[in-house]
Structure formats: C-alpha cells, structure tokens
C-alpha cells in the first residue's frame, strides 16, 4: 500500500499547487504533507481557505487532497514585502511570487541580520515595519542630496536655509514621517542605539562639539558617509572618518 500512496501523493502535489495531502487509516492521520507556500506558518496564521476537497478511498485507507489558498490580503502583503526588499537590494528575483520561496526567505533573513532583528526568514510584524521604514528612509536619503549647498540658517527648517536638526525635521516630515521639531540633543534621547558597523541609511549620527552634550546631528547615507547642515558649508556630505568630525562623534540612533 505504501508505494501506491507515495505515488498518489506525488501525483496530486504535482498537479495541485497549494495542496494539503492527508492519509487516513483507522481514523488516524498517517501523513500530512503541506505544499510550500500557503502553509508557511506566517501565511497560515492569516487564515488560509480551503477551496475544494477530493478524496480517494481504498480498502484500509483514505487519501484526501485539499486545495488551499491564502487570503488575498496576506498574499498581497507578501508581494509588497518582496517588492520592498527588491528596492532595498535584498531580493534579486524579478517576479513577485507572493510565496515564501527560498529567495524570499533568504532576503528576509539577510535584512533581519543587517537590522539587528530576530532572524526567522518570515516577514513578521516587526520585520514588515522595519522593511517599510527602510524604504521610506532610502527615498529620504536619495532626496537629501537635492539640497546640497543649501545655506545654514540657525533654527531653519525650510529649503531657504536649515540648521542640523531642522534638516532632519524637514526631511522626515516631507517623506511622511510625523516628527515634531526637536534639537539634536532631544533627538539623541529617542530611538535605539546603533553601533557604527550596524549603521543603515537613514540612521542619525550625533556629535558633541566642544560640549558635554550633543550639539549636532546628521543622516547616515551609507558607504561610511553622512549628510547634514553645517555652519561652514550648509548642506554637505562628510565621511565618518573626517579628521574634524570624528573627534566629536557621540553615537548613532535609529529613531524610525
């Protein structure tokens, strides 16, 4: 009986994508084989639906195949996750599958590792939020370069002139992040600390220039560089290893 069942299971899984195959004998489930994708724990938790059920009964067993589909919302969400991971450079596949295939799991794991999240390979709520935030910050960082050369104005929060915290305030709010106006010292009390090796675009870097408290803030833009409004150059890009600024480096925070 076993070889016959194995053949039937293989056949049904090959022609019915997204099936759950059960072998029942004497009221006991002997085998339950979910097809990869819709039965992934993250998808299943969203409320998968049985579309149809077929059964084949022998002398001492019943083979049941159930056609299953995940809810439309969840599949759309996962496709969106894949698109966002692609924008961030983690997902190289051109077609958004909407399934937890190997490239998707690998991309999620890599992102989770880079952002200090628990590595699960699935897009849990924490990871989805972090991915969405990373896309916003990617767009924000790209946009900051449009303001290179804008003059420094103490207290400035507009493209006619910025100070360092005013530039942070303006850019976040321009890109849909509701952030109150705050000083660099105030911003330093928010979010979570990030070490230099863990910096990601959109994180904030802080400096204490001739002071016991934070006096300056800028955006980390990647490749060991940051952008800020400085009194000497206005909006400008600097290296983290800059001979002047590196002496005053205080730390970095991820506030969004």
mmCIF file of C-alpha atoms in Angstrom:
data_model
loop_
_atom_site.group_PDB
_atom_site.id
_atom_site.type_symbol
_atom_site.label_atom_id
_atom_site.label_comp_id
_atom_site.label_asym_id
_atom_site.label_seq_id
_atom_site.Cartn_x
_atom_site.Cartn_y
_atom_site.Cartn_z
ATOM 1 C CA UNK A 1 0.000 0.000 0.000
ATOM 2 C CA UNK A 2 2.793 2.475 0.876
ATOM 3 C CA UNK A 3 4.364 2.681 -2.624
ATOM 4 C CA UNK A 4 0.924 3.282 -4.125
ATOM 5 C CA UNK A 5 0.190 6.058 -1.626
ATOM 6 C CA UNK A 6 3.556 7.677 -2.245
ATOM 7 C CA UNK A 7 2.850 7.694 -5.960
ATOM 8 C CA UNK A 8 -0.611 9.189 -5.445
ATOM 9 C CA UNK A 9 0.708 11.858 -3.088
ATOM 10 C CA UNK A 10 3.455 12.821 -5.524
ATOM 11 C CA UNK A 11 0.978 12.976 -8.396
ATOM 12 C CA UNK A 12 -1.523 15.110 -6.541
ATOM 13 C CA UNK A 13 1.105 17.523 -5.253
ATOM 14 C CA UNK A 14 2.460 17.967 -8.764
ATOM 15 C CA UNK A 15 -0.883 18.889 -10.318
ATOM 16 C CA UNK A 16 -2.462 20.797 -7.433
ATOM 17 C CA UNK A 17 -0.210 23.652 -6.359
ATOM 18 C CA UNK A 18 -1.003 24.599 -2.795
ATOM 19 C CA UNK A 19 -2.428 21.278 -1.593
ATOM 20 C CA UNK A 20 -2.605 19.576 1.748
ATOM 21 C CA UNK A 21 -2.386 15.804 1.366
ATOM 22 C CA UNK A 22 -3.624 13.619 4.222
ATOM 23 C CA UNK A 23 -3.512 9.832 4.512
ATOM 24 C CA UNK A 24 -6.042 8.477 6.999
ATOM 25 C CA UNK A 25 -6.310 4.880 8.205
ATOM 26 C CA UNK A 26 -8.472 3.728 11.062
ATOM 27 C CA UNK A 27 -9.299 7.311 11.962
ATOM 28 C CA UNK A 28 -5.611 8.194 12.372
ATOM 29 C CA UNK A 29 -3.776 10.699 10.165
ATOM 30 C CA UNK A 30 -0.717 8.786 8.987
ATOM 31 C CA UNK A 31 0.705 11.515 6.790
ATOM 32 C CA UNK A 32 0.116 15.225 6.304
ATOM 33 C CA UNK A 33 2.162 16.903 3.592
ATOM 34 C CA UNK A 34 1.668 20.648 3.041
ATOM 35 C CA UNK A 35 2.824 22.240 -0.196
ATOM 36 C CA UNK A 36 5.399 25.001 0.406
ATOM 37 C CA UNK A 37 3.867 28.458 0.262
ATOM 38 C CA UNK A 38 0.335 28.773 1.536
ATOM 39 C CA UNK A 39 1.066 26.594 4.569
ATOM 40 C CA UNK A 40 4.058 28.578 5.712
ATOM 41 C CA UNK A 41 3.337 29.486 9.376
ATOM 42 C CA UNK A 42 3.212 33.203 8.610
ATOM 43 C CA UNK A 43 0.681 32.711 5.824
ATOM 44 C CA UNK A 44 -1.339 30.061 7.611
ATOM 45 C CA UNK A 45 -1.758 32.382 10.579
ATOM 46 C CA UNK A 46 -3.504 34.859 8.332
ATOM 47 C CA UNK A 47 -6.398 32.491 7.655
ATOM 48 C CA UNK A 48 -5.899 30.190 4.675
ATOM 49 C CA UNK A 49 -9.055 28.976 2.980
ATOM 50 C CA UNK A 50 -9.939 25.529 1.606
ATOM 51 C CA UNK A 51 -11.225 25.921 -1.938
ATOM 52 C CA UNK A 52 -12.058 22.275 -2.641
ATOM 53 C CA UNK A 53 -11.641 18.778 -1.215
ATOM 54 C CA UNK A 54 -11.156 15.470 -3.015
ATOM 55 C CA UNK A 55 -10.855 12.018 -1.504
ATOM 56 C CA UNK A 56 -9.859 8.552 -2.688
ATOM 57 C CA UNK A 57 -10.846 5.569 -0.522
ATOM 58 C CA UNK A 58 -9.163 2.167 -0.604
ATOM 59 C CA UNK A 59 -9.706 -0.984 1.435
ATOM 60 C CA UNK A 60 -7.957 0.350 4.514
ATOM 61 C CA UNK A 61 -7.096 3.986 3.868
ATOM 62 C CA UNK A 62 -8.454 7.327 2.700
ATOM 63 C CA UNK A 63 -6.358 9.802 0.721
ATOM 64 C CA UNK A 64 -7.606 13.381 1.000
ATOM 65 C CA UNK A 65 -6.348 16.336 -1.001
ATOM 66 C CA UNK A 66 -7.463 19.831 -0.156
ATOM 67 C CA UNK A 67 -6.913 22.782 -2.482
ATOM 68 C CA UNK A 68 -5.906 25.686 -0.267
ATOM 69 C CA UNK A 69 -5.341 29.370 -0.931
ATOM 70 C CA UNK A 70 -4.130 32.056 1.435
ATOM 71 C CA UNK A 71 -6.248 35.125 1.953
ATOM 72 C CA UNK A 72 -5.871 37.750 -0.751
ATOM 73 C CA UNK A 73 -4.686 40.338 1.764
ATOM 74 C CA UNK A 74 -1.818 38.214 3.009
ATOM 75 C CA UNK A 75 -0.562 37.292 -0.436
ATOM 76 C CA UNK A 76 -0.702 40.942 -1.480
ATOM 77 C CA UNK A 77 1.224 41.872 1.654
ATOM 78 C CA UNK A 78 3.954 39.339 0.927
ATOM 79 C CA UNK A 79 4.277 40.540 -2.647
ATOM 80 C CA UNK A 80 4.667 44.049 -1.255
ATOM 81 C CA UNK A 81 7.372 42.790 1.090
ATOM 82 C CA UNK A 82 9.168 41.235 -1.884
ATOM 83 C CA UNK A 83 8.922 44.479 -3.863
ATOM 84 C CA UNK A 84 10.280 46.468 -0.940
ATOM 85 C CA UNK A 85 13.137 44.023 -0.419
ATOM 86 C CA UNK A 86 13.926 44.336 -4.110
ATOM 87 C CA UNK A 87 14.068 48.136 -3.783
ATOM 88 C CA UNK A 88 16.450 47.719 -0.870
ATOM 89 C CA UNK A 89 18.705 45.364 -2.836
ATOM 90 C CA UNK A 90 17.923 42.182 -0.913
ATOM 91 C CA UNK A 91 15.630 40.390 -3.382
ATOM 92 C CA UNK A 92 17.043 39.820 -6.872
ATOM 93 C CA UNK A 93 14.121 37.855 -8.364
ATOM 94 C CA UNK A 94 12.177 39.883 -10.926
ATOM 95 C CA UNK A 95 8.811 38.155 -10.415
ATOM 96 C CA UNK A 96 6.952 38.728 -7.151
ATOM 97 C CA UNK A 97 5.701 35.250 -6.226
ATOM 98 C CA UNK A 98 3.705 36.082 -3.114
ATOM 99 C CA UNK A 99 5.120 32.891 -1.563
ATOM 100 C CA UNK A 100 7.783 32.078 0.990
ATOM 101 C CA UNK A 101 10.150 30.585 -1.572
ATOM 102 C CA UNK A 102 13.879 30.231 -0.925
ATOM 103 C CA UNK A 103 14.904 33.641 -2.375
ATOM 104 C CA UNK A 104 12.249 35.360 -0.253
ATOM 105 C CA UNK A 105 13.303 33.655 2.965
ATOM 106 C CA UNK A 106 16.958 34.367 2.254
ATOM 107 C CA UNK A 107 16.227 38.041 1.529
ATOM 108 C CA UNK A 108 14.227 38.406 4.748
ATOM 109 C CA UNK A 109 16.948 36.693 6.787
ATOM 110 C CA UNK A 110 19.621 38.980 5.324
ATOM 111 C CA UNK A 111 17.542 42.066 6.087
ATOM 112 C CA UNK A 112 16.809 40.891 9.621
ATOM 113 C CA UNK A 113 20.521 40.272 10.192
ATOM 114 C CA UNK A 114 21.522 43.718 8.902
ATOM 115 C CA UNK A 115 18.901 45.478 11.026
ATOM 116 C CA UNK A 116 19.513 43.567 14.239
ATOM 117 C CA UNK A 117 16.173 41.738 14.193
ATOM 118 C CA UNK A 118 15.425 38.181 15.256
ATOM 119 C CA UNK A 119 16.296 36.035 12.239
ATOM 120 C CA UNK A 120 13.244 33.992 11.256
ATOM 121 C CA UNK A 121 13.126 34.125 7.457
ATOM 122 C CA UNK A 122 9.484 35.184 7.670
ATOM 123 C CA UNK A 123 8.028 38.668 7.491
ATOM 124 C CA UNK A 124 6.583 39.027 10.968
ATOM 125 C CA UNK A 125 5.071 42.330 12.028
ATOM 126 C CA UNK A 126 8.342 43.703 13.369
ATOM 127 C CA UNK A 127 10.198 42.857 10.163
ATOM 128 C CA UNK A 128 7.454 44.208 7.893
ATOM 129 C CA UNK A 129 7.517 47.501 9.752
ATOM 130 C CA UNK A 130 11.310 47.710 9.591
ATOM 131 C CA UNK A 131 11.285 46.953 5.846
ATOM 132 C CA UNK A 132 8.663 49.629 5.197
ATOM 133 C CA UNK A 133 10.642 52.138 7.258
ATOM 134 C CA UNK A 134 13.844 51.249 5.407
ATOM 135 C CA UNK A 135 12.183 52.015 2.057
ATOM 136 C CA UNK A 136 10.985 55.393 3.345
ATOM 137 C CA UNK A 137 14.483 56.194 4.594
ATOM 138 C CA UNK A 138 16.042 55.056 1.319
ATOM 139 C CA UNK A 139 13.863 57.527 -0.574
ATOM 140 C CA UNK A 140 14.561 60.197 2.030
ATOM 141 C CA UNK A 141 18.332 59.757 1.764
ATOM 142 C CA UNK A 142 18.201 59.939 -2.027
ATOM 143 C CA UNK A 143 16.233 63.181 -1.684
ATOM 144 C CA UNK A 144 18.656 64.773 0.790
ATOM 145 C CA UNK A 145 21.209 65.147 -1.992
ATOM 146 C CA UNK A 146 18.857 67.532 -3.791
ATOM 147 C CA UNK A 147 19.586 70.030 -1.002
ATOM 148 C CA UNK A 148 23.367 70.011 -1.203
ATOM 149 C CA UNK A 149 24.634 73.563 -0.904
ATOM 150 C CA UNK A 150 21.505 74.980 0.766
ATOM 151 C CA UNK A 151 22.852 77.516 3.282
ATOM 152 C CA UNK A 152 22.978 77.038 7.021
ATOM 153 C CA UNK A 153 20.445 79.130 8.943
ATOM 154 C CA UNK A 154 20.206 78.793 12.707
ATOM 155 C CA UNK A 155 16.707 77.479 13.519
ATOM 156 C CA UNK A 156 15.982 76.998 9.806
ATOM 157 C CA UNK A 157 13.511 74.319 8.733
ATOM 158 C CA UNK A 158 12.900 75.175 5.068
ATOM 159 C CA UNK A 159 14.827 74.875 1.774
ATOM 160 C CA UNK A 160 15.762 78.535 2.102
ATOM 161 C CA UNK A 161 18.033 77.519 4.971
ATOM 162 C CA UNK A 162 18.437 74.716 7.554
ATOM 163 C CA UNK A 163 20.191 74.064 10.774
ATOM 164 C CA UNK A 164 21.161 70.458 11.515
ATOM 165 C CA UNK A 165 18.068 69.371 13.462
ATOM 166 C CA UNK A 166 15.832 71.481 11.220
ATOM 167 C CA UNK A 167 17.057 69.485 8.221
ATOM 168 C CA UNK A 168 16.221 66.216 9.994
ATOM 169 C CA UNK A 169 12.772 67.572 10.903
ATOM 170 C CA UNK A 170 12.080 68.774 7.359
ATOM 171 C CA UNK A 171 13.199 65.599 5.585
ATOM 172 C CA UNK A 172 11.310 63.166 7.813
ATOM 173 C CA UNK A 173 8.086 65.143 7.570
ATOM 174 C CA UNK A 174 8.473 65.629 3.816
ATOM 175 C CA UNK A 175 8.586 61.851 3.455
ATOM 176 C CA UNK A 176 5.502 61.194 5.546
ATOM 177 C CA UNK A 177 7.039 60.635 8.965
ATOM 178 C CA UNK A 178 5.207 62.749 11.545
ATOM 179 C CA UNK A 179 8.051 64.091 13.648
ATOM 180 C CA UNK A 180 7.939 67.097 15.988
ATOM 181 C CA UNK A 181 10.606 69.775 15.840
ATOM 182 C CA UNK A 182 13.386 68.943 18.251
ATOM 183 C CA UNK A 183 17.001 69.799 18.956
ATOM 184 C CA UNK A 184 19.883 67.461 18.214
ATOM 185 C CA UNK A 185 20.165 66.758 21.950
ATOM 186 C CA UNK A 186 16.453 65.976 22.081
ATOM 187 C CA UNK A 187 16.686 63.623 19.095
ATOM 188 C CA UNK A 188 19.513 61.795 20.828
ATOM 189 C CA UNK A 189 17.121 60.714 23.582
ATOM 190 C CA UNK A 190 14.881 58.898 21.074
ATOM 191 C CA UNK A 191 15.072 55.569 19.274
ATOM 192 C CA UNK A 192 17.635 52.836 19.804
ATOM 193 C CA UNK A 193 21.415 52.965 19.775
ATOM 194 C CA UNK A 194 23.218 51.631 16.708
ATOM 195 C CA UNK A 195 26.934 50.879 16.558
ATOM 196 C CA UNK A 196 28.927 52.199 13.599
ATOM 197 C CA UNK A 197 29.266 48.752 11.947
ATOM 198 C CA UNK A 198 25.473 48.365 12.144
ATOM 199 C CA UNK A 199 24.592 51.753 10.631
ATOM 200 C CA UNK A 200 21.980 51.743 7.867
ATOM 201 C CA UNK A 201 20.860 54.618 5.595
ATOM 202 C CA UNK A 202 18.509 56.931 7.459
ATOM 203 C CA UNK A 203 20.014 56.351 10.889
ATOM 204 C CA UNK A 204 21.026 59.517 12.713
ATOM 205 C CA UNK A 205 24.619 60.250 13.724
ATOM 206 C CA UNK A 206 25.336 62.620 16.605
ATOM 207 C CA UNK A 207 28.243 64.814 17.599
ATOM 208 C CA UNK A 208 29.214 66.763 20.707
ATOM 209 C CA UNK A 209 31.295 69.721 19.545
ATOM 210 C CA UNK A 210 33.146 71.386 22.420
ATOM 211 C CA UNK A 211 30.321 70.419 24.768
ATOM 212 C CA UNK A 212 29.319 67.770 27.285
ATOM 213 C CA UNK A 213 26.037 67.216 25.443
ATOM 214 C CA UNK A 214 25.039 66.508 21.856
ATOM 215 C CA UNK A 215 25.183 69.615 19.674
ATOM 216 C CA UNK A 216 24.947 68.261 16.129
ATOM 217 C CA UNK A 217 23.031 65.644 14.115
ATOM 218 C CA UNK A 218 23.041 64.315 10.571
ATOM 219 C CA UNK A 219 21.732 61.472 8.413
ATOM 220 C CA UNK A 220 23.879 58.431 7.725
ATOM 221 C CA UNK A 221 23.656 57.886 3.951
ATOM 222 C CA UNK A 222 25.687 54.697 3.508
ATOM 223 C CA UNK A 223 29.258 53.934 2.426
ATOM 224 C CA UNK A 224 30.654 55.454 5.625
ATOM 225 C CA UNK A 225 29.207 58.892 4.830
ATOM 226 C CA UNK A 226 26.692 61.253 6.420
ATOM 227 C CA UNK A 227 24.896 64.431 5.358
ATOM 228 C CA UNK A 228 23.990 67.428 7.479
ATOM 229 C CA UNK A 229 23.566 71.181 7.645
ATOM 230 C CA UNK A 230 26.824 72.646 8.928
ATOM 231 C CA UNK A 231 27.643 76.278 9.601
ATOM 232 C CA UNK A 232 30.704 76.160 7.332
ATOM 233 C CA UNK A 233 29.222 74.514 4.220
ATOM 234 C CA UNK A 234 25.443 74.395 4.590
ATOM 235 C CA UNK A 235 24.060 71.016 3.490
ATOM 236 C CA UNK A 236 27.132 68.887 2.821
ATOM 237 C CA UNK A 237 28.359 65.292 2.874
ATOM 238 C CA UNK A 238 31.148 64.140 5.172
ATOM 239 C CA UNK A 239 32.979 60.904 5.875
ATOM 240 C CA UNK A 240 32.573 59.302 9.287
ATOM 241 C CA UNK A 241 36.353 59.349 9.350
ATOM 242 C CA UNK A 242 36.553 63.099 8.721
ATOM 243 C CA UNK A 243 39.518 64.433 10.694
ATOM 244 C CA UNK A 244 37.430 67.167 12.334
ATOM 245 C CA UNK A 245 34.091 65.495 12.961
ATOM 246 C CA UNK A 246 35.371 62.088 14.033
ATOM 247 C CA UNK A 247 36.869 63.595 17.193
ATOM 248 C CA UNK A 248 33.398 64.706 18.305
ATOM 249 C CA UNK A 249 31.420 61.590 17.373
ATOM 250 C CA UNK A 250 28.965 60.728 20.138
ATOM 251 C CA UNK A 251 26.941 57.843 18.705
ATOM 252 C CA UNK A 252 24.096 56.875 16.400
ATOM 253 C CA UNK A 253 20.391 56.212 16.864
ATOM 254 C CA UNK A 254 17.665 54.592 14.787
ATOM 255 C CA UNK A 255 14.575 56.664 15.527
ATOM 256 C CA UNK A 256 12.399 55.385 12.662
#
